[in-house]
Coordinates of C-alpha atoms and ligand atoms in Angstrom, one line a residue:
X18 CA 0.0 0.0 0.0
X19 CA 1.6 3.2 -1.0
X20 CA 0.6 6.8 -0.1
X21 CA -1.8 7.2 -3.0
X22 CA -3.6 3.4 -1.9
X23 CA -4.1 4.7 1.5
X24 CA -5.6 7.5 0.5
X25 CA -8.2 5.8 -1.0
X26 CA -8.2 3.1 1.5
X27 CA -8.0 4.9 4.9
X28 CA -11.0 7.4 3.0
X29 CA -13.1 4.0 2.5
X30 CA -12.3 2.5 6.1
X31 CA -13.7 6.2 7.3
X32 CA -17.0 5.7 5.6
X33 CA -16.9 1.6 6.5
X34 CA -17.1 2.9 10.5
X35 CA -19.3 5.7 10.1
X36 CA -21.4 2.9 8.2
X37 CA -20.9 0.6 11.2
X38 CA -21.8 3.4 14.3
X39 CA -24.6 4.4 12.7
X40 CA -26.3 1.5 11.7
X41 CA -25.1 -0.5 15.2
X42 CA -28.6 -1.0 16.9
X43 CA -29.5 -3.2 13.5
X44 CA -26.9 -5.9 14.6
X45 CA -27.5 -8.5 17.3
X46 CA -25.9 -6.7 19.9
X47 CA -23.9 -10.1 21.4
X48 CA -22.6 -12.8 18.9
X49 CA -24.2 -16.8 18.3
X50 CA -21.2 -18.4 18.3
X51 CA -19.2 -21.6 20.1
X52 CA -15.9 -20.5 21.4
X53 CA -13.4 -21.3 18.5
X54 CA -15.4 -20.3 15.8
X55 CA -12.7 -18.8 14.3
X56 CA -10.1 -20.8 13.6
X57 CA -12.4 -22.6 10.6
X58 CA -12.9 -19.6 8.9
X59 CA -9.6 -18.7 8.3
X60 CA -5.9 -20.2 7.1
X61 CA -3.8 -21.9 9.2
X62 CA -0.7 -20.3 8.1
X63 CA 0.1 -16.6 7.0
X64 CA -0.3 -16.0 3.3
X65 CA 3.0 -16.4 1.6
X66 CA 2.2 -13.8 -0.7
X67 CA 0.5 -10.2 -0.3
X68 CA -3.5 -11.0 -0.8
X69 CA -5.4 -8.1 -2.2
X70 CA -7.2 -5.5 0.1
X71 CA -10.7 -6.2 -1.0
X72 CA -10.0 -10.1 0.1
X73 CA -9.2 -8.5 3.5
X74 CA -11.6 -6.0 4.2
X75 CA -14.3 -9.1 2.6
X76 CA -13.1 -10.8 5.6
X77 CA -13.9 -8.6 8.2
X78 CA -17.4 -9.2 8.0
X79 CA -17.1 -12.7 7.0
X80 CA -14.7 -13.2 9.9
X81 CA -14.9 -10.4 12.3
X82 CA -17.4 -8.9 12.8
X83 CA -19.5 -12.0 14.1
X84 CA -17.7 -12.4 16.4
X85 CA -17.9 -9.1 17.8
X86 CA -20.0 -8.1 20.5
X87 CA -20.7 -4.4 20.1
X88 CA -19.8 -2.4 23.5
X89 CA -21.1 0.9 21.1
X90 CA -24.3 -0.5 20.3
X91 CA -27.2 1.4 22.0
X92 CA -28.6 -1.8 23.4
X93 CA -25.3 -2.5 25.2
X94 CA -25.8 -2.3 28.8
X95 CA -23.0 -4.7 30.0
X96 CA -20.0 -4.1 32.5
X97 CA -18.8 -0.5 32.3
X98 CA -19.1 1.7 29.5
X99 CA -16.2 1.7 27.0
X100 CA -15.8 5.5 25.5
X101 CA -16.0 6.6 22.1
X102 CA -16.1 9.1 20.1
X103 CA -15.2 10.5 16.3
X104 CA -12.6 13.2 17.7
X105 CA -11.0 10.3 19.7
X106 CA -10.9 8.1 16.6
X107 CA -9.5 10.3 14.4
X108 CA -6.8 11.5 16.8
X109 CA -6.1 8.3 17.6
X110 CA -4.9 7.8 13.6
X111 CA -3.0 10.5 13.9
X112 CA -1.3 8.9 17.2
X113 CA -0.7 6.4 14.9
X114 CA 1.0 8.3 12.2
X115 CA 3.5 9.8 14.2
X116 CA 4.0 6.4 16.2
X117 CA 6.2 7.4 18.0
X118 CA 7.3 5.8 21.4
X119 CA 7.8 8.4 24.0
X120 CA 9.6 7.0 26.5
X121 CA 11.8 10.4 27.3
X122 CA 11.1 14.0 26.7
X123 CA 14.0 13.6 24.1
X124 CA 12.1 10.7 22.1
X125 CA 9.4 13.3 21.2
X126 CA 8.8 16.3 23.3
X127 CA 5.3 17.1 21.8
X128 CA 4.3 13.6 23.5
X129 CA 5.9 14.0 26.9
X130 CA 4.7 18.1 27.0
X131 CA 1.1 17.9 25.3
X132 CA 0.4 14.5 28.4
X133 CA 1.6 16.7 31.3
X134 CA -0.7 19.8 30.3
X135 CA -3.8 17.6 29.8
X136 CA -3.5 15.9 33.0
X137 CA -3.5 19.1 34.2
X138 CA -6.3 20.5 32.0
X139 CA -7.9 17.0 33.3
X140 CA -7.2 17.7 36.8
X141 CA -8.7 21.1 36.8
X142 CA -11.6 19.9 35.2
X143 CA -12.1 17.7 38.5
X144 CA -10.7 20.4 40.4
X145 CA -8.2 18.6 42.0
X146 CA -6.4 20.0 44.6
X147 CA -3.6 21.9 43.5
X148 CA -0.6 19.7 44.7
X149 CA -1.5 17.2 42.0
X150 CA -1.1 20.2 39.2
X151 CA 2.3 20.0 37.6
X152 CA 2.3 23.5 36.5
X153 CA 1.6 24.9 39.8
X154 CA 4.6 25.1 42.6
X155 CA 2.8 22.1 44.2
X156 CA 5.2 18.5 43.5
X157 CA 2.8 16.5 42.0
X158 CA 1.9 16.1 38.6
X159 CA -0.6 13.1 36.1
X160 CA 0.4 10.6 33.9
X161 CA -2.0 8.4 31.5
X162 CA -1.2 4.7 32.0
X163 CA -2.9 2.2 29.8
X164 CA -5.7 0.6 32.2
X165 CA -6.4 1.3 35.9
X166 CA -4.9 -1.9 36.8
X167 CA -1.6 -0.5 36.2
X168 CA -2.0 3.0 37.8
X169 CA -2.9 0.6 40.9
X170 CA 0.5 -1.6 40.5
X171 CA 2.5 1.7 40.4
X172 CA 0.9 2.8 43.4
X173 CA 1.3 0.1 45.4
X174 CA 4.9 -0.3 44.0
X175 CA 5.9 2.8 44.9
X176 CA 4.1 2.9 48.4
X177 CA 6.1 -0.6 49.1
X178 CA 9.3 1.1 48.2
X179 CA 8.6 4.3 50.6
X180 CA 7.6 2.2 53.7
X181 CA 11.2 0.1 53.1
X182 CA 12.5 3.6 53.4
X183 CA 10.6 4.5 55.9
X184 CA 11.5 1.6 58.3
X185 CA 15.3 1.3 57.4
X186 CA 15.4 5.6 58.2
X187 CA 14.1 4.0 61.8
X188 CA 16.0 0.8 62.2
X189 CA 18.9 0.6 59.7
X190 CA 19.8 -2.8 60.4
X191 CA 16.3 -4.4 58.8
X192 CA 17.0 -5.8 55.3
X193 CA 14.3 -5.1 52.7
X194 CA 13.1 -8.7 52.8
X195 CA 12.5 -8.9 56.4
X196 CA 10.2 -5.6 55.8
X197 CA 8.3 -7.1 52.8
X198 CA 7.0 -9.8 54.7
X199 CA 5.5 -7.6 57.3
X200 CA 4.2 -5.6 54.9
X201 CA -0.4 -4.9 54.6
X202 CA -1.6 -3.5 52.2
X203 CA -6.1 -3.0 52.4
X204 CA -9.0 -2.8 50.3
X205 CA -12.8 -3.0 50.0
X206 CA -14.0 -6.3 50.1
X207 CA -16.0 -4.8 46.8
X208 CA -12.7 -4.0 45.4
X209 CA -12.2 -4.7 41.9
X210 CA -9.9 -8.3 41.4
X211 CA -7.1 -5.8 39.8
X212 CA -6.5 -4.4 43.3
X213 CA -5.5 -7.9 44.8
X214 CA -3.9 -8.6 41.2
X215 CA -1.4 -5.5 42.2
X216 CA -0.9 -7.1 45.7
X217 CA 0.2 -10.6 44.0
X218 CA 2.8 -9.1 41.8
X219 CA 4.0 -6.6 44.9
X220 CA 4.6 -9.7 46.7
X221 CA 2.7 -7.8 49.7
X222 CA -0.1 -9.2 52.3
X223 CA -3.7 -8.1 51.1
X224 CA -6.3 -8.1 53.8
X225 CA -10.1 -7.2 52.2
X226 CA -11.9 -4.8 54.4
X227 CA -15.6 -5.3 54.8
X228 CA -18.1 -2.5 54.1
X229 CA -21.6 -1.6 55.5
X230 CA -24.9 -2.0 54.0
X231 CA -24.3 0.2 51.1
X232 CA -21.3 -1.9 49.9
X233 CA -18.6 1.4 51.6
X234 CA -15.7 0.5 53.9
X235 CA -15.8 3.1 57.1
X236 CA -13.3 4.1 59.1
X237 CA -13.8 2.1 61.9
X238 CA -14.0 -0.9 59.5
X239 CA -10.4 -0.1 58.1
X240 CA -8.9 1.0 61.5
X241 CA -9.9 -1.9 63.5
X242 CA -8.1 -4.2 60.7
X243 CA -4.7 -1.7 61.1
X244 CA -5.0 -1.9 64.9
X245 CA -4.7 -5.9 65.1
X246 CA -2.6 -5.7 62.4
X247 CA -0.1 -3.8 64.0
X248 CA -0.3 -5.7 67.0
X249 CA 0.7 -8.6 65.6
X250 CA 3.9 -7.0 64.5
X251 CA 2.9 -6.0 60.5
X252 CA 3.2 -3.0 59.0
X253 CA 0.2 -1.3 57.1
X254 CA 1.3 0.8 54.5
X255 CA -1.1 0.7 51.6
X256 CA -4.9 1.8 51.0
X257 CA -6.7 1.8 48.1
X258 CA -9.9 3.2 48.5
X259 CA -12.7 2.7 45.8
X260 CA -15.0 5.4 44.4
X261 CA -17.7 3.4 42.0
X262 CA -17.0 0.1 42.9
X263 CA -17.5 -2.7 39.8
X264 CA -20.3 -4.4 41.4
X265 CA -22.8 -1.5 42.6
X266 CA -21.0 1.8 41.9
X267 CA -20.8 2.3 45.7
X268 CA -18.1 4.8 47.1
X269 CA -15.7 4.3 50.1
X270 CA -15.7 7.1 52.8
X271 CA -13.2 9.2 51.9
X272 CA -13.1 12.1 54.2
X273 CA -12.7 9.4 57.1
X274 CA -10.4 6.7 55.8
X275 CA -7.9 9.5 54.5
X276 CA -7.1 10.8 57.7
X277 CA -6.9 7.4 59.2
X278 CA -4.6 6.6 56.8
X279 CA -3.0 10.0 56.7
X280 CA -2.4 8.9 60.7
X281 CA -1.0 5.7 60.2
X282 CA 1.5 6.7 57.4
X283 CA -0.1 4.8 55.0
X284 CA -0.3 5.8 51.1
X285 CA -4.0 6.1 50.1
X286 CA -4.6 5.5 46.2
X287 CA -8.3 6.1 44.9
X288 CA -9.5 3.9 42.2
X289 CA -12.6 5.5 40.8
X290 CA -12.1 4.2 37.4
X291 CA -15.6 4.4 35.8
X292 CA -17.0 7.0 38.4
X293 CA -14.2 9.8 37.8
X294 CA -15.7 11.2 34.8
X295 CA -18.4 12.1 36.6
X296 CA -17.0 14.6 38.8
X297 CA -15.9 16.8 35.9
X298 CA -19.3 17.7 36.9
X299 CA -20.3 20.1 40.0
X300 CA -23.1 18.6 41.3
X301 CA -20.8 14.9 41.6
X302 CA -18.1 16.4 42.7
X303 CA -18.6 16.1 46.4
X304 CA -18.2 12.2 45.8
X305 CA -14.4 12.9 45.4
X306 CA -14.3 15.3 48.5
X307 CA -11.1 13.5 51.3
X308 CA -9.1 13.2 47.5
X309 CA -6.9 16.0 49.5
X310 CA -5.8 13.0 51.6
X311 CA -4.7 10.8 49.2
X312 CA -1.2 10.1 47.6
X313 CA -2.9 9.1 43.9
X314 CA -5.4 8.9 42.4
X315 CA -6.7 7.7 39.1
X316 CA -9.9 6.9 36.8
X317 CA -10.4 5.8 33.0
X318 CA -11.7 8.5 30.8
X319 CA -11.4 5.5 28.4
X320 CA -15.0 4.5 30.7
X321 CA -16.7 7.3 30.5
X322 CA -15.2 10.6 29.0
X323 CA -15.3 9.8 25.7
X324 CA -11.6 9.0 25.0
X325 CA -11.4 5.8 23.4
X326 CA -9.3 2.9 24.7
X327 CA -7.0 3.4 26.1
X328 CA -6.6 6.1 28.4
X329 CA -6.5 6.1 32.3
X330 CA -5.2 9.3 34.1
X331 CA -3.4 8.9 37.3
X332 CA -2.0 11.6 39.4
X333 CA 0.3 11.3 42.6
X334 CA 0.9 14.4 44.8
X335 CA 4.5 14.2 44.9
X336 CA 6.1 13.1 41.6
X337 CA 9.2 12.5 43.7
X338 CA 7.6 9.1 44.5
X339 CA 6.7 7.5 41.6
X340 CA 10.1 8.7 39.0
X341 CA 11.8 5.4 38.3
X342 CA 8.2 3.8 37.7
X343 CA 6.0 5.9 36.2
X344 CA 4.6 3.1 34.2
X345 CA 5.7 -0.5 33.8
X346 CA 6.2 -0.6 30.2
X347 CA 9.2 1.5 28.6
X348 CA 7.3 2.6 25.5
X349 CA 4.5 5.4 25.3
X350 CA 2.1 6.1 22.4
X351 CA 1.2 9.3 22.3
X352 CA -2.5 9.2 24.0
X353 CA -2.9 12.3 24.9
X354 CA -3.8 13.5 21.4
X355 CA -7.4 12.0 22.0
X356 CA -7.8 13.9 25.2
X357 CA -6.9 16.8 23.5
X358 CA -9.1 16.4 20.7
X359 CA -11.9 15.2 22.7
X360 CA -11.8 18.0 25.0
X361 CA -11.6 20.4 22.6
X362 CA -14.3 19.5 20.5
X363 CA -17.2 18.7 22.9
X364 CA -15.2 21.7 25.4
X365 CA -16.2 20.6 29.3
X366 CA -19.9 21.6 28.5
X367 CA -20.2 19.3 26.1
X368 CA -18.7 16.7 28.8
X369 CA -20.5 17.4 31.2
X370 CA -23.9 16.8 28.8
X371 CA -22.9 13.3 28.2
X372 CA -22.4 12.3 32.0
X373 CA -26.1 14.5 32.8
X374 CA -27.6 12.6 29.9
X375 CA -26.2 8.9 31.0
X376 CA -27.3 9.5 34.6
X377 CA -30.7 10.3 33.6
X378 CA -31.2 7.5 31.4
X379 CA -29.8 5.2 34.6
X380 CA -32.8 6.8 36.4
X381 CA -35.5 6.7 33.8
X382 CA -34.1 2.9 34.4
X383 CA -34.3 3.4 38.0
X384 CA -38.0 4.4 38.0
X385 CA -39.4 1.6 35.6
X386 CA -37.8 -0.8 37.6
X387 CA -39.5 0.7 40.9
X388 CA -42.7 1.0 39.0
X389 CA -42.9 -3.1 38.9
X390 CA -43.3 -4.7 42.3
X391 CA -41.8 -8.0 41.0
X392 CA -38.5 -6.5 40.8
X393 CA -36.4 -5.1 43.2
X394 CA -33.5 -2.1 42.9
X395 CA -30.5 -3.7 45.2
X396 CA -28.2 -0.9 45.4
X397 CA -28.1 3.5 45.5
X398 CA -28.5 4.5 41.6
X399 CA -25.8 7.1 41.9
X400 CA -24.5 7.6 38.7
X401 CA -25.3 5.4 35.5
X402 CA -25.3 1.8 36.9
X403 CA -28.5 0.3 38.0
X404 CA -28.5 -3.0 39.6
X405 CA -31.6 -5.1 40.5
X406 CA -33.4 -7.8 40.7
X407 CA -36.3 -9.9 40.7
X408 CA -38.1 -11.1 43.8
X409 CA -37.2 -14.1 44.6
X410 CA -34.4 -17.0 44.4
X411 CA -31.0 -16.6 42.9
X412 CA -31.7 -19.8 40.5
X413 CA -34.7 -17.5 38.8
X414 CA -32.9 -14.4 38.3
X415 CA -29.9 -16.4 36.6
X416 CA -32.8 -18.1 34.6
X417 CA -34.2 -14.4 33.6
X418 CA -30.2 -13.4 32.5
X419 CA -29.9 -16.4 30.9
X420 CA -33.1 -15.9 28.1
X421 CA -31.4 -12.2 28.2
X422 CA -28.2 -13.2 26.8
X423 CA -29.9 -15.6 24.5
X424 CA -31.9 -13.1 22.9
X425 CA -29.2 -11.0 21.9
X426 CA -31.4 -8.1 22.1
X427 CA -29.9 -6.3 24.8
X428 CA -26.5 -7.3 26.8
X429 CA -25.9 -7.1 30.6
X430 CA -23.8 -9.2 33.1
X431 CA -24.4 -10.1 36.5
X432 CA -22.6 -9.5 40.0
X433 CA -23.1 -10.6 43.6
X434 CA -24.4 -8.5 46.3
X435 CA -24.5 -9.6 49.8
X436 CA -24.8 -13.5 48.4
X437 CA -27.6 -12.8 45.7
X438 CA -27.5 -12.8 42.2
X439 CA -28.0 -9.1 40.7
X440 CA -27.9 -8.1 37.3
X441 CA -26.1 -5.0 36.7
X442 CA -28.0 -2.6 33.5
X443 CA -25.0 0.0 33.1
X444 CA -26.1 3.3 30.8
X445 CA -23.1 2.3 27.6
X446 CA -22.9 3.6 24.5
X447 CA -22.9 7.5 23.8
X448 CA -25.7 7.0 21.5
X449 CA -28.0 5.3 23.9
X450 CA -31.1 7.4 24.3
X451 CA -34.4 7.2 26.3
X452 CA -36.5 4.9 23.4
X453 CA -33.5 2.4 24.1
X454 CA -33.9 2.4 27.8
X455 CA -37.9 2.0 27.2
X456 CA -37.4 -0.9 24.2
X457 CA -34.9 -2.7 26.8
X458 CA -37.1 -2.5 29.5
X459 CA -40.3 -4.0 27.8
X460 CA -37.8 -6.6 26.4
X461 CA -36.8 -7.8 30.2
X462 CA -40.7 -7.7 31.3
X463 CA -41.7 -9.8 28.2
X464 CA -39.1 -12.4 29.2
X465 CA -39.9 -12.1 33.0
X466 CA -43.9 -12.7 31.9
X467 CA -42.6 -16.1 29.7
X468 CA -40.7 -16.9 32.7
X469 CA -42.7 -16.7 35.5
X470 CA -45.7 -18.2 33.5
X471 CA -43.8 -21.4 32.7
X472 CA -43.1 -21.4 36.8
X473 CA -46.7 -21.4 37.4
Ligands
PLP529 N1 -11.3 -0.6 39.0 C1 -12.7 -0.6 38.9 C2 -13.5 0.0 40.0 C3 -13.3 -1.1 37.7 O1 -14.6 -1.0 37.6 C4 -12.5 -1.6 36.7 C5 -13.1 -2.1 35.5 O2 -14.3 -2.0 35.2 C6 -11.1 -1.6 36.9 C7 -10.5 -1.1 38.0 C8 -10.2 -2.2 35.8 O3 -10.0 -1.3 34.8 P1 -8.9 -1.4 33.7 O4 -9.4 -2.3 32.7 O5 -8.6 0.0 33.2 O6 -7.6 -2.0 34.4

């Protein structure tokens, strides 16, 4: 393919995805296939000479795209959303173009420069305090990692390597293994498995805190933990407090577990990976309130803040503690680009629409849900994540997400909540609008009416 060909080409894969987006909702939303469907459909072996482009781009929807289960279709409602959006995508070819892989200021300065102002631009937008702004005379400063799995590794990395530090200041004869092994680090018992992932790979204790009747750890539930800890000779140093946990979206108490943890020398990271985005908005914003206390904090704009995949911003208060790891992989692309598009071209009104529109539609959700006394809401709707229920054993409502799943109409997964199975209906795709949220709900009644008539 030579400059002229891609021309052409890259003009007809532009129309093939505008084609795709906008006609979405027509295709089954989650595929009818056995795993290893693939694997028939194409050669075993790489093509030993160059195949045309047609035969490729024939393929993709021989090939591909049954397999694909569309996060951007309207009827989406599974997991988390996954943001997109056209300024995003077309930054994101220009990321490509340039390719370049800035691991140093030197290896492309536009890269390094253009991340550290939009994590600021970013950070203002949450109003963050200003000891996480790099361009203020505070020390701290943002960095986009790929997923929030990894700006939890770094924090935990870099909290393990400050309390080695801060034990062999105090007792110089204690060798960095001995420390290790007396090392706790805490989190909710709601806690997404990436938290305890980071833990494994740190090669530090994990101890699950549990949390009250709306899925939150307290104070008193973390301190009691530190207290016996501590007794028994360990050495907490790690917290990592969750704001929107996976399950129900529930938030930790932050204005009481960051000076606990403030107290006890203990690094507090937030992980509000989905719920972040949110509190570019005013009226969310008190959900972030104790973030003074913490040492990082991060969230995905690749959720919920129309960046696409990937992009997770993750600020530390003093930079000082995480140079020498500010990532785990050498190599950078140059991500910021689609923050800078994205936020440009919608401009933090348009932002803030998108998270006001998503959070409605979750409530619109909310009420038909309430309206029908056979099903139950199990959990605060706070932001765009509705979980509930119907009435009665867990063996029925697996049952009820089973037909869902089948039907490939609409797409939602399940979590557990205090023992019972929950299905979670999370507000997707930036095209979703209320007719969606009306069509999936008579859906789920029509299949609750099949299914409690056959139990009759
Ligand atoms: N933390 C929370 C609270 C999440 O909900 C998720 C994913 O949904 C993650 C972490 C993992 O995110 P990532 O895929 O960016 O590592």
């Amino acid at each position: 393919m030579d400059a002229a060909e891609f021309r052409r080409r890259g003009k007809e894969m532009v129309d093939y995805v505008a084609d795709y987006l906008e006609n979405i909702e027509k295709r089954p939303v989650y595929p009818d296939l056995e795993p290893g469907y693939l694997r028939s459909l194409i050669p075993n072996e790489a093509p030993l000479e160059p195949e045309s482009y047609e035969d490729i781009i024939k393929d993709v929807e021989r090939v591909i795209m049954p397999g694909v289960t569309h996060w951007h279709s309207p009827y989406f409602f599974a997991y988390f959303p996954a943001a997109s959006s056209y300024p995003a995508m077309v930054a994101d070819m220009l990321c490509g173009a340039i390719g370049c892989i800035g691991f140093s200021w030197a290896a492309s300065p536009a890269c390094t420069e253009l991340e550290t102002v939009m994590l600021d631009w970013l950070g203002k937008m949450l109003q963050l305090p200003e000891c996480f702004i790099a361009g203020t005379h505070g020390r701290g400063g943002g960095v986009i990692q790929g997923t929030a799995s990894e700006a939890t590794l770094i924090s935990l990395l870099a909290a393990r390597c400050k309390a080695v530090r801060r034990v062999q200041t105090i007792n110089a004869k204690k060798s960095e293994s001995e420390i290790l092994s007396k090392l706790v680090a805490y989190t909710s018992d709601q806690a997404h498995s990436s938290v305890e992932r980071a833990a494994l790979i740190g090669a530090v204790m994990m101890r699950k805190v549990p949390t009250d009747n709306r899925y939150a750890v307290r104070r008193e539930m973390l301190k009691k933990m530190v207290e016996e800890d501590k007794a028994a000779g360990l050495i907490p140093f790690y917290f990592c407090a969750t704001l929107g946990t996976t399950p129900s979206c529930a938030f930790d108490h932050l204005t009481e577990l960051g000076p606990l943890c403030n107290e006890e020398n203990m690094w507090m990271h937030i992980d509000a990976a989905y719920a972040g985005s949110a509190f570019i908005c005013p009226e969310f914003r008190p959900l972030l309130n104790g973030v003074e206390f913490a040492d990082s904090f991060n969230f995905n704009p690749h959720k919920w803040l129309l960046v696409n995949f990937d992009c997770s911003a993750m600020w530390v208060k003093e930079r000082a503690d995480i140079i020498g790891h500010w990532q785990i992989p050498l190599g950078r692309r140059f991500r910021s680009l689609k923050m800078w598009f994205v936020f440009r071209m919608y401009g933090l009104k348009g932002l803030q629409a998108h998270i006001r529109k998503q959070v409605a539609l979750a409530k619109e959700f909310e009420s038909l849900v309430r309206a029908d006394k056979r099903f139950e809401i199990c959990a605060e709707v706070v932001l765009g994540l509705v979980c509930f229920r119907l009435k009665g054993s867990n063996e029925l409502n697996q049952e009820l997400l089973k037909r869902i799943t089948k039907s490939r109409e609409i797409h939602l997964v399940p979590c557990q909540l205090s023992g019972r199975f929950v299905l979670r209906f999370a507000i997707c795709a930036r095209t979703t609008e209320s007719h969606h949220i009306q069509q999936a709900w008579q859906h789920i009644t029509q299949l609750t009416f099949e299914l409690l008539q056959e139990a009759i």
